[in-house]
XYZ file of C-alpha atoms in Angstrom:
115
model
C -6.868 6.961 -23.331
C -3.952 5.301 -24.999
C -1.464 6.503 -22.444
C -3.681 5.140 -19.646
C -3.892 1.805 -21.372
C -0.211 1.693 -22.075
C 0.466 2.476 -18.288
C -1.983 -0.177 -17.158
C -0.532 -2.899 -19.508
C 3.018 -1.968 -18.391
C 1.935 -2.178 -14.735
C 0.262 -5.595 -15.383
C 3.349 -7.188 -17.236
C 5.924 -5.682 -14.810
C 4.038 -7.118 -11.827
C 3.271 -3.738 -10.367
C -0.447 -4.277 -10.575
C -0.230 -7.410 -8.564
C 2.081 -5.798 -6.024
C -0.308 -2.844 -5.716
C -3.077 -5.315 -4.895
C -1.061 -7.030 -2.178
C 0.118 -3.677 -0.727
C -3.576 -2.442 -0.641
C -4.694 -5.599 1.178
C -1.903 -5.182 3.724
C -2.832 -1.620 4.124
C -6.393 -2.560 4.885
C -5.386 -5.353 7.148
C -3.150 -3.313 9.499
C -5.027 0.060 9.433
C -8.407 -1.201 10.548
C -9.152 1.443 13.099
C -12.268 2.705 11.379
C -14.630 4.371 13.775
C -18.240 3.753 12.621
C -19.675 5.420 15.699
C -20.255 8.869 14.078
C -22.978 10.160 16.486
C -20.911 10.248 19.608
C -22.075 8.406 22.745
C -20.849 5.058 23.857
C -21.732 1.783 22.243
C -23.390 -0.690 24.512
C -22.606 -4.376 24.340
C -19.541 -3.664 22.073
C -18.322 -6.856 20.443
C -15.279 -6.365 18.230
C -14.728 -8.863 15.555
C -11.427 -7.729 14.035
C -11.083 -10.574 11.449
C -14.613 -10.033 10.175
C -14.281 -6.237 10.087
C -10.979 -6.529 8.170
C -12.575 -8.967 5.653
C -15.497 -6.585 5.089
C -13.083 -3.657 4.487
C -10.977 -5.749 2.041
C -14.059 -7.025 0.175
C -15.708 -3.594 -0.081
C -12.706 -1.567 -0.882
C -13.185 0.330 -4.236
C -9.526 0.693 -5.037
C -8.921 -3.052 -4.509
C -12.012 -3.906 -6.585
C -10.709 -1.707 -9.389
C -7.314 -3.403 -9.467
C -8.956 -6.825 -9.450
C -11.314 -5.736 -12.250
C -8.456 -4.468 -14.463
C -6.538 -7.620 -13.894
C -9.392 -9.856 -14.761
C -10.117 -7.789 -17.981
C -6.504 -8.130 -19.096
C -6.323 -11.830 -18.403
C -9.550 -12.394 -20.270
C -8.485 -10.397 -23.315
C -5.114 -12.182 -23.371
C -6.750 -15.574 -23.094
C -8.736 -15.044 -26.336
C -5.883 -13.413 -28.432
C -3.727 -15.510 -30.684
C -0.396 -16.635 -29.279
C 1.733 -14.476 -31.558
C -0.148 -11.315 -30.524
C 0.234 -12.185 -26.945
C 4.006 -12.651 -27.488
C 4.173 -9.223 -29.106
C 2.237 -7.574 -26.370
C 4.409 -9.192 -23.506
C 7.556 -8.331 -25.433
C 6.509 -4.691 -25.877
C 5.038 -3.983 -22.503
C 6.745 -6.490 -20.317
C 10.280 -6.554 -21.689
C 10.339 -3.063 -23.158
C 11.718 -4.246 -26.455
C 11.530 -1.915 -29.367
C 9.118 -2.399 -32.302
C 12.007 -3.251 -34.616
C 13.416 -5.849 -32.166
C 9.993 -7.458 -31.734
C 9.429 -7.499 -35.645
C 12.762 -9.252 -36.069
C 12.036 -11.780 -33.338
C 8.565 -12.616 -34.574
C 9.547 -12.441 -38.304
C 6.851 -9.945 -39.102
C 6.899 -6.362 -40.326
C 7.144 -3.397 -37.989
C 3.781 -2.220 -39.296
C 2.218 -5.498 -38.162
C 3.712 -5.088 -34.746
C 2.479 -1.563 -34.495
C -0.961 -2.696 -35.401
């Protein structure tokens, strides 16, 4: 669980999570050849609404919803944390500083940084 959380926070602070969201939206925009006519036969009065279909696929995509959910949770938690804790988390996950370097920058003990 901790490794998964570490990976998620690293992705968030490095910008990878945001780029994954943009990449997934582009993927859904340009690969919209989903055939919903499973039963065979020809459709009568076929009206294709590409923009609407693309928006429906983007809004209902489970992978994109998961990315958005994760981003929203991280931003919510960071907004209620004290400023010094946010600086420590950003420094550790975003800048990849060591615990000792962070403790020296923030003038706190290494144990406090680890906690």
